[in-house]
Coordinates of N, CA and C in Angstrom, one line a residue:
M1 N -188.0 -59.9 -155.2 CA -187.5 -58.7 -154.7 C -186.1 -58.4 -155.3
D2 N -185.9 -57.3 -156.0 CA -184.6 -57.0 -156.6 C -183.8 -56.2 -155.5
L3 N -182.8 -56.9 -155.0 CA -181.9 -56.3 -154.0 C -181.1 -55.1 -154.5
N4 N -180.8 -55.1 -155.8 CA -180.0 -54.0 -156.3 C -180.8 -52.7 -156.3
K5 N -182.1 -52.7 -156.2 CA -182.9 -51.5 -156.3 C -183.3 -51.0 -154.9
L6 N -182.9 -51.7 -153.8 CA -183.2 -51.2 -152.5 C -182.3 -50.1 -152.0
S7 N -182.9 -49.2 -151.2 CA -182.0 -48.2 -150.6 C -181.2 -48.9 -149.5
N8 N -180.2 -48.2 -149.0 CA -179.4 -48.8 -147.9 C -180.3 -49.1 -146.7
K9 N -181.2 -48.3 -146.4 CA -182.1 -48.5 -145.2 C -183.0 -49.7 -145.4
E10 N -183.5 -49.8 -146.6 CA -184.4 -51.0 -146.9 C -183.5 -52.3 -147.0
Y11 N -182.3 -52.2 -147.5 CA -181.5 -53.4 -147.6 C -181.1 -53.8 -146.1
N12 N -180.7 -52.9 -145.3 CA -180.4 -53.2 -143.9 C -181.6 -53.8 -143.2
A13 N -182.8 -53.3 -143.4 CA -183.9 -53.9 -142.8 C -184.2 -55.4 -143.3
Y14 N -183.9 -55.6 -144.6 CA -184.1 -56.9 -145.2 C -183.1 -57.9 -144.6
V15 N -181.8 -57.4 -144.4 CA -180.8 -58.3 -143.9 C -181.1 -58.6 -142.4
Q16 N -181.5 -57.6 -141.7 CA -181.9 -57.9 -140.3 C -183.0 -58.9 -140.1
K17 N -184.0 -58.8 -141.1 CA -185.1 -59.7 -141.1 C -184.7 -61.2 -141.4
K18 N -183.7 -61.3 -142.3 CA -183.2 -62.6 -142.7 C -182.2 -63.2 -141.7
A19 N -181.4 -62.4 -141.0 CA -180.3 -62.8 -140.2 C -180.9 -63.6 -139.0
A20 N -180.2 -64.7 -138.7 CA -180.6 -65.5 -137.5 C -180.2 -64.8 -136.2
P21 N -181.0 -64.8 -135.3 CA -180.6 -64.1 -134.0 C -179.5 -64.9 -133.3
S22 N -178.6 -64.2 -132.7 CA -177.4 -64.8 -132.0 C -177.9 -65.3 -130.7
P23 N -177.6 -66.5 -130.3 CA -178.0 -67.0 -129.0 C -176.9 -66.6 -128.0
M24 N -177.0 -65.3 -127.6 CA -175.9 -64.7 -126.8 C -175.8 -65.3 -125.4
G25 N -177.0 -65.6 -124.8 CA -176.9 -66.3 -123.5 C -176.2 -67.6 -123.5
K26 N -176.6 -68.4 -124.5 CA -175.9 -69.7 -124.7 C -174.5 -69.6 -124.9
N27 N -174.1 -68.6 -125.8 CA -172.7 -68.4 -126.1 C -171.9 -68.0 -124.9
M28 N -172.5 -67.2 -124.0 CA -171.8 -66.7 -122.8 C -171.6 -67.9 -121.9
V29 N -172.6 -68.7 -121.7 CA -172.5 -69.9 -120.8 C -171.4 -70.8 -121.3
W30 N -171.3 -71.1 -122.6 CA -170.3 -72.0 -123.2 C -168.9 -71.4 -123.0
A31 N -168.8 -70.0 -123.3 CA -167.5 -69.4 -123.1 C -167.0 -69.5 -121.6
F32 N -167.9 -69.2 -120.7 CA -167.6 -69.3 -119.3 C -167.2 -70.7 -118.9
L33 N -168.0 -71.7 -119.3 CA -167.7 -73.1 -118.9 C -166.3 -73.6 -119.5
V34 N -166.1 -73.3 -120.8 CA -164.9 -73.8 -121.4 C -163.7 -73.0 -120.9
G35 N -163.8 -71.7 -120.9 CA -162.7 -70.9 -120.3 C -162.4 -71.3 -118.9
G36 N -163.4 -71.4 -118.1 CA -163.2 -71.9 -116.7 C -162.6 -73.2 -116.7
G37 N -163.1 -74.1 -117.5 CA -162.5 -75.5 -117.6 C -161.0 -75.5 -117.9
I38 N -160.6 -74.6 -118.8 CA -159.2 -74.5 -119.2 C -158.4 -74.0 -118.0
C39 N -159.0 -73.1 -117.3 CA -158.3 -72.5 -116.1 C -158.2 -73.6 -114.9
V40 N -159.3 -74.3 -114.8 CA -159.3 -75.4 -113.8 C -158.3 -76.5 -114.2
L41 N -158.2 -76.8 -115.4 CA -157.2 -77.8 -115.9 C -155.8 -77.2 -115.6
G42 N -155.6 -76.0 -115.8 CA -154.3 -75.4 -115.5 C -154.0 -75.4 -114.0
Q43 N -155.0 -75.2 -113.2 CA -154.8 -75.3 -111.7 C -154.5 -76.7 -111.2
V44 N -155.2 -77.6 -111.8 CA -155.0 -79.1 -111.5 C -153.6 -79.5 -111.9
M45 N -153.1 -79.0 -113.1 CA -151.8 -79.3 -113.5 C -150.7 -78.7 -112.6
L46 N -151.0 -77.4 -112.2 CA -150.1 -76.7 -111.3 C -149.9 -77.5 -110.0
D47 N -151.1 -77.9 -109.4 CA -151.0 -78.7 -108.1 C -150.3 -80.0 -108.4
G48 N -150.6 -80.7 -109.5 CA -149.9 -81.9 -109.8 C -148.4 -81.8 -109.9
Y49 N -148.0 -80.8 -110.6 CA -146.5 -80.6 -110.8 C -145.9 -80.2 -109.5
Q50 N -146.6 -79.5 -108.6 CA -146.0 -79.2 -107.3 C -146.0 -80.5 -106.4
K51 N -146.9 -81.3 -106.6 CA -146.9 -82.6 -105.8 C -145.8 -83.5 -106.2
I52 N -145.4 -83.4 -107.4 CA -144.3 -84.3 -107.8 C -142.9 -83.7 -107.5
G53 N -142.9 -82.5 -106.8 CA -141.7 -81.9 -106.3 C -141.2 -80.7 -107.0
L54 N -141.9 -80.1 -107.9 CA -141.5 -78.9 -108.6 C -141.9 -77.7 -107.7
D55 N -141.0 -76.7 -107.6 CA -141.4 -75.5 -106.9 C -142.4 -74.7 -107.7
R56 N -143.0 -73.7 -107.1 CA -144.1 -73.0 -107.7 C -143.8 -72.4 -109.1
D57 N -142.6 -71.8 -109.1 CA -142.2 -71.1 -110.4 C -142.0 -72.2 -111.5
M58 N -141.3 -73.3 -111.2 CA -141.1 -74.3 -112.2 C -142.4 -75.0 -112.5
A59 N -143.3 -75.2 -111.6 CA -144.6 -75.8 -111.8 C -145.4 -74.9 -112.8
G60 N -145.4 -73.6 -112.5 CA -146.1 -72.6 -113.4 C -145.5 -72.7 -114.8
L61 N -144.2 -72.7 -114.9 CA -143.6 -72.9 -116.3 C -144.0 -74.2 -117.0
S62 N -144.1 -75.2 -116.2 CA -144.5 -76.5 -116.7 C -145.9 -76.5 -117.2
V63 N -146.8 -75.9 -116.5 CA -148.2 -75.7 -116.9 C -148.3 -75.0 -118.2
S64 N -147.5 -73.9 -118.3 CA -147.6 -73.1 -119.5 C -147.1 -73.9 -120.7
V65 N -146.0 -74.6 -120.6 CA -145.5 -75.4 -121.7 C -146.5 -76.5 -122.0
T66 N -147.1 -77.2 -121.0 CA -148.1 -78.2 -121.3 C -149.3 -77.7 -122.0
L67 N -149.8 -76.6 -121.5 CA -151.0 -76.0 -122.2 C -150.7 -75.6 -123.6
I68 N -149.5 -75.0 -123.9 CA -149.1 -74.7 -125.2 C -149.0 -75.9 -126.1
F69 N -148.4 -77.0 -125.6 CA -148.3 -78.2 -126.3 C -149.6 -78.8 -126.6
L70 N -150.5 -78.9 -125.6 CA -151.8 -79.5 -125.8 C -152.6 -78.7 -126.8
T71 N -152.6 -77.4 -126.8 CA -153.3 -76.6 -127.7 C -152.8 -76.8 -129.1
A72 N -151.5 -76.8 -129.3 CA -150.9 -77.0 -130.6 C -151.3 -78.3 -131.2
L73 N -151.2 -79.3 -130.3 CA -151.6 -80.7 -130.7 C -153.1 -80.8 -131.1
L74 N -153.9 -80.2 -130.3 CA -155.4 -80.2 -130.6 C -155.7 -79.4 -131.8
T75 N -154.9 -78.3 -132.1 CA -155.1 -77.5 -133.3 C -154.7 -78.3 -134.5
G76 N -153.6 -79.0 -134.4 CA -153.0 -79.8 -135.5 C -153.9 -80.9 -135.9
I77 N -154.6 -81.5 -135.0 CA -155.5 -82.6 -135.4 C -157.0 -82.2 -135.6
G78 N -157.2 -80.8 -135.5 CA -158.5 -80.3 -135.8 C -159.5 -80.3 -134.7
V79 N -159.1 -80.7 -133.5 CA -160.1 -80.7 -132.4 C -160.3 -79.3 -131.7
F80 N -159.2 -78.6 -131.6 CA -159.4 -77.3 -131.0 C -160.4 -76.4 -131.7
D81 N -160.4 -76.4 -133.0 CA -161.3 -75.6 -133.8 C -162.8 -76.0 -133.5
R82 N -163.0 -77.3 -133.3 CA -164.4 -77.7 -133.0 C -164.8 -77.3 -131.6
I83 N -163.8 -77.3 -130.7 CA -164.1 -76.8 -129.4 C -164.4 -75.3 -129.4
A84 N -163.6 -74.6 -130.1 CA -163.7 -73.1 -130.3 C -165.0 -72.7 -130.9
K85 N -165.5 -73.5 -131.8 CA -166.7 -73.2 -132.6 C -167.9 -73.1 -131.6
H86 N -167.9 -73.9 -130.5 CA -169.0 -73.9 -129.5 C -168.6 -73.0 -128.4
A87 N -167.3 -72.9 -128.0 CA -166.9 -72.1 -126.8 C -166.7 -70.7 -127.1
G88 N -166.4 -70.3 -128.4 CA -166.1 -69.0 -128.7 C -165.0 -68.4 -127.9
A89 N -165.2 -67.3 -127.2 CA -164.2 -66.5 -126.5 C -163.7 -67.4 -125.3
G90 N -164.3 -68.4 -124.9 CA -163.8 -69.2 -123.8 C -162.5 -69.9 -124.1
T91 N -162.2 -70.1 -125.4 CA -160.9 -70.7 -125.8 C -159.8 -69.6 -125.9
L92 N -160.1 -68.4 -125.7 CA -159.1 -67.3 -125.8 C -158.4 -67.0 -124.5
V93 N -158.5 -68.0 -123.6 CA -157.7 -67.8 -122.4 C -156.3 -67.6 -122.9
P94 N -155.6 -66.6 -122.4 CA -154.4 -66.1 -123.1 C -153.5 -67.1 -123.7
I95 N -153.0 -68.1 -122.9 CA -152.0 -69.0 -123.5 C -152.5 -70.0 -124.5
T96 N -153.8 -70.4 -124.3 CA -154.3 -71.4 -125.3 C -154.7 -70.6 -126.6
G97 N -155.2 -69.4 -126.5 CA -155.6 -68.6 -127.6 C -154.4 -68.2 -128.5
F98 N -153.3 -67.9 -127.8 CA -152.0 -67.5 -128.5 C -151.4 -68.7 -129.1
A99 N -151.4 -69.9 -128.5 CA -150.9 -71.1 -129.1 C -151.7 -71.5 -130.3
N100 N -153.0 -71.3 -130.3 CA -153.8 -71.6 -131.4 C -153.6 -70.6 -132.5
A101 N -153.4 -69.3 -132.2 CA -153.1 -68.3 -133.2 C -151.8 -68.5 -133.9
V102 N -150.9 -69.1 -133.3 CA -149.6 -69.4 -133.9 C -149.7 -70.7 -134.8
T103 N -150.3 -71.7 -134.2 CA -150.4 -73.0 -134.9 C -151.3 -73.1 -136.1
A104 N -152.5 -72.4 -136.0 CA -153.5 -72.6 -137.0 C -153.0 -72.1 -138.4
P105 N -152.4 -70.9 -138.5 CA -151.9 -70.5 -139.8 C -150.8 -71.4 -140.3
A106 N -150.0 -71.9 -139.4 CA -148.9 -72.8 -139.9 C -149.5 -74.1 -140.5
M107 N -150.5 -74.6 -139.8 CA -151.2 -75.8 -140.4 C -151.9 -75.5 -141.7
E108 N -152.5 -74.4 -141.8 CA -153.2 -74.0 -143.0 C -152.4 -73.9 -144.2
F109 N -151.1 -73.5 -144.1 CA -150.2 -73.3 -145.2 C -149.1 -74.3 -145.3
K110 N -149.2 -75.5 -144.7 CA -148.2 -76.5 -144.7 C -147.9 -77.0 -146.1
D111 N -148.9 -77.0 -146.9 CA -148.8 -77.5 -148.3 C -147.8 -76.7 -149.1
E112 N -147.6 -75.4 -148.7 CA -146.7 -74.5 -149.5 C -145.3 -74.7 -149.1
G113 N -145.0 -75.7 -148.2 CA -143.6 -75.9 -147.9 C -143.3 -75.5 -146.5
L114 N -142.1 -76.0 -146.0 CA -141.7 -75.6 -144.6 C -141.3 -74.1 -144.5
V115 N -140.6 -73.6 -145.5 CA -140.1 -72.2 -145.3 C -141.2 -71.2 -145.8
T116 N -141.6 -71.4 -147.1 CA -142.6 -70.4 -147.6 C -144.0 -70.6 -147.1
G117 N -144.3 -71.7 -146.6 CA -145.7 -72.0 -146.1 C -145.7 -71.9 -144.6
T118 N -145.3 -72.9 -143.9 CA -145.4 -73.0 -142.5 C -144.5 -71.9 -141.8
G119 N -143.3 -71.8 -142.2 CA -142.4 -70.8 -141.6 C -142.8 -69.4 -141.8
A120 N -143.3 -69.0 -143.0 CA -143.7 -67.7 -143.3 C -145.1 -67.3 -142.7
K121 N -146.0 -68.3 -142.6 CA -147.3 -68.0 -142.1 C -147.4 -68.2 -140.5
L122 N -146.4 -68.8 -140.0 CA -146.4 -69.2 -138.5 C -146.7 -68.0 -137.7
F123 N -146.2 -66.8 -138.0 CA -146.3 -65.6 -137.2 C -147.3 -64.6 -137.8
T124 N -148.1 -65.0 -138.7 CA -149.1 -64.1 -139.4 C -149.9 -63.4 -138.3
V125 N -150.5 -64.1 -137.4 CA -151.4 -63.5 -136.4 C -150.5 -63.1 -135.2
A126 N -149.6 -64.0 -134.8 CA -148.9 -63.8 -133.5 C -147.7 -62.8 -133.7
G127 N -147.2 -62.6 -134.9 CA -146.1 -61.7 -135.2 C -146.3 -60.3 -134.6
P128 N -147.4 -59.6 -135.0 CA -147.6 -58.3 -134.4 C -147.7 -58.3 -132.9
V129 N -148.3 -59.3 -132.3 CA -148.3 -59.4 -130.8 C -146.9 -59.5 -130.3
L130 N -146.1 -60.4 -130.9 CA -144.7 -60.5 -130.4 C -143.9 -59.2 -130.5
V131 N -144.1 -58.6 -131.7 CA -143.3 -57.3 -131.9 C -143.8 -56.3 -130.9
Y132 N -145.1 -56.1 -130.7 CA -145.6 -55.2 -129.7 C -145.1 -55.5 -128.3
G133 N -145.2 -56.8 -127.9 CA -144.8 -57.2 -126.6 C -143.3 -57.0 -126.3
I134 N -142.5 -57.4 -127.3 CA -141.0 -57.2 -127.2 C -140.7 -55.7 -127.1
S135 N -141.3 -54.9 -128.0 CA -141.0 -53.5 -128.1 C -141.4 -52.8 -126.8
A136 N -142.6 -53.1 -126.3 CA -143.1 -52.5 -125.1 C -142.3 -52.9 -123.9
S137 N -141.8 -54.1 -123.8 CA -141.0 -54.5 -122.7 C -139.6 -53.8 -122.7
A138 N -139.1 -53.6 -123.9 CA -137.8 -52.9 -124.0 C -138.0 -51.5 -123.6
I139 N -139.1 -50.8 -124.1 CA -139.3 -49.4 -123.7 C -139.5 -49.3 -122.2
Y140 N -140.4 -50.2 -121.6 CA -140.6 -50.1 -120.2 C -139.3 -50.4 -119.4
G141 N -138.5 -51.3 -119.8 CA -137.2 -51.6 -119.2 C -136.3 -50.3 -119.2
L142 N -136.3 -49.7 -120.4 CA -135.5 -48.5 -120.5 C -136.0 -47.4 -119.6
I143 N -137.3 -47.2 -119.5 CA -137.9 -46.2 -118.6 C -137.5 -46.5 -117.2
L144 N -137.7 -47.8 -116.8 CA -137.3 -48.2 -115.4 C -135.8 -48.0 -115.1
W145 N -135.0 -48.2 -116.1 CA -133.6 -48.0 -115.9 C -133.2 -46.6 -115.7
I146 N -133.9 -45.7 -116.5 CA -133.7 -44.2 -116.4 C -134.1 -43.8 -115.0
I147 N -135.3 -44.2 -114.6 CA -135.8 -43.9 -113.3 C -134.9 -44.3 -112.2
S148 N -134.3 -45.5 -112.3 CA -133.4 -46.0 -111.3 C -132.2 -45.2 -111.1
L149 N -131.8 -44.5 -112.2 CA -130.6 -43.6 -112.1 C -130.8 -42.4 -111.2
F150 N -132.0 -42.0 -111.0 CA -132.3 -40.9 -110.2 C -132.8 -41.3 -108.9

């Protein structure tokens, strides 16, 4: 079969026939279990930090820092990517997904040096998110300040 001579419709039919079906049910279960597991881990850590005497705010901050550290460490040694391969969206629980998005490009380009490799690529994915978040918070703060004047 000469693929170059197929019409777009025929080619799409050919691709659909050859493409492996996605095990959506299995993927959803894995995403649910891993994402839920990350959340349970966070709750266990929160309870643990509170038991050792931290107040709720400090315990929450400690959980965030710990999850970011663990995700960066697991990304650096290649474990997080293997988990994400099976868990899919389950690893995108906001803090772990963000930590992975910052760490992965930095690890990928470490051979290019600390400044032009790791430093430059560190915010490839996370940079736009940071810019948007910081800009939006400044705009919202300005709006709230103006509203408070009246």
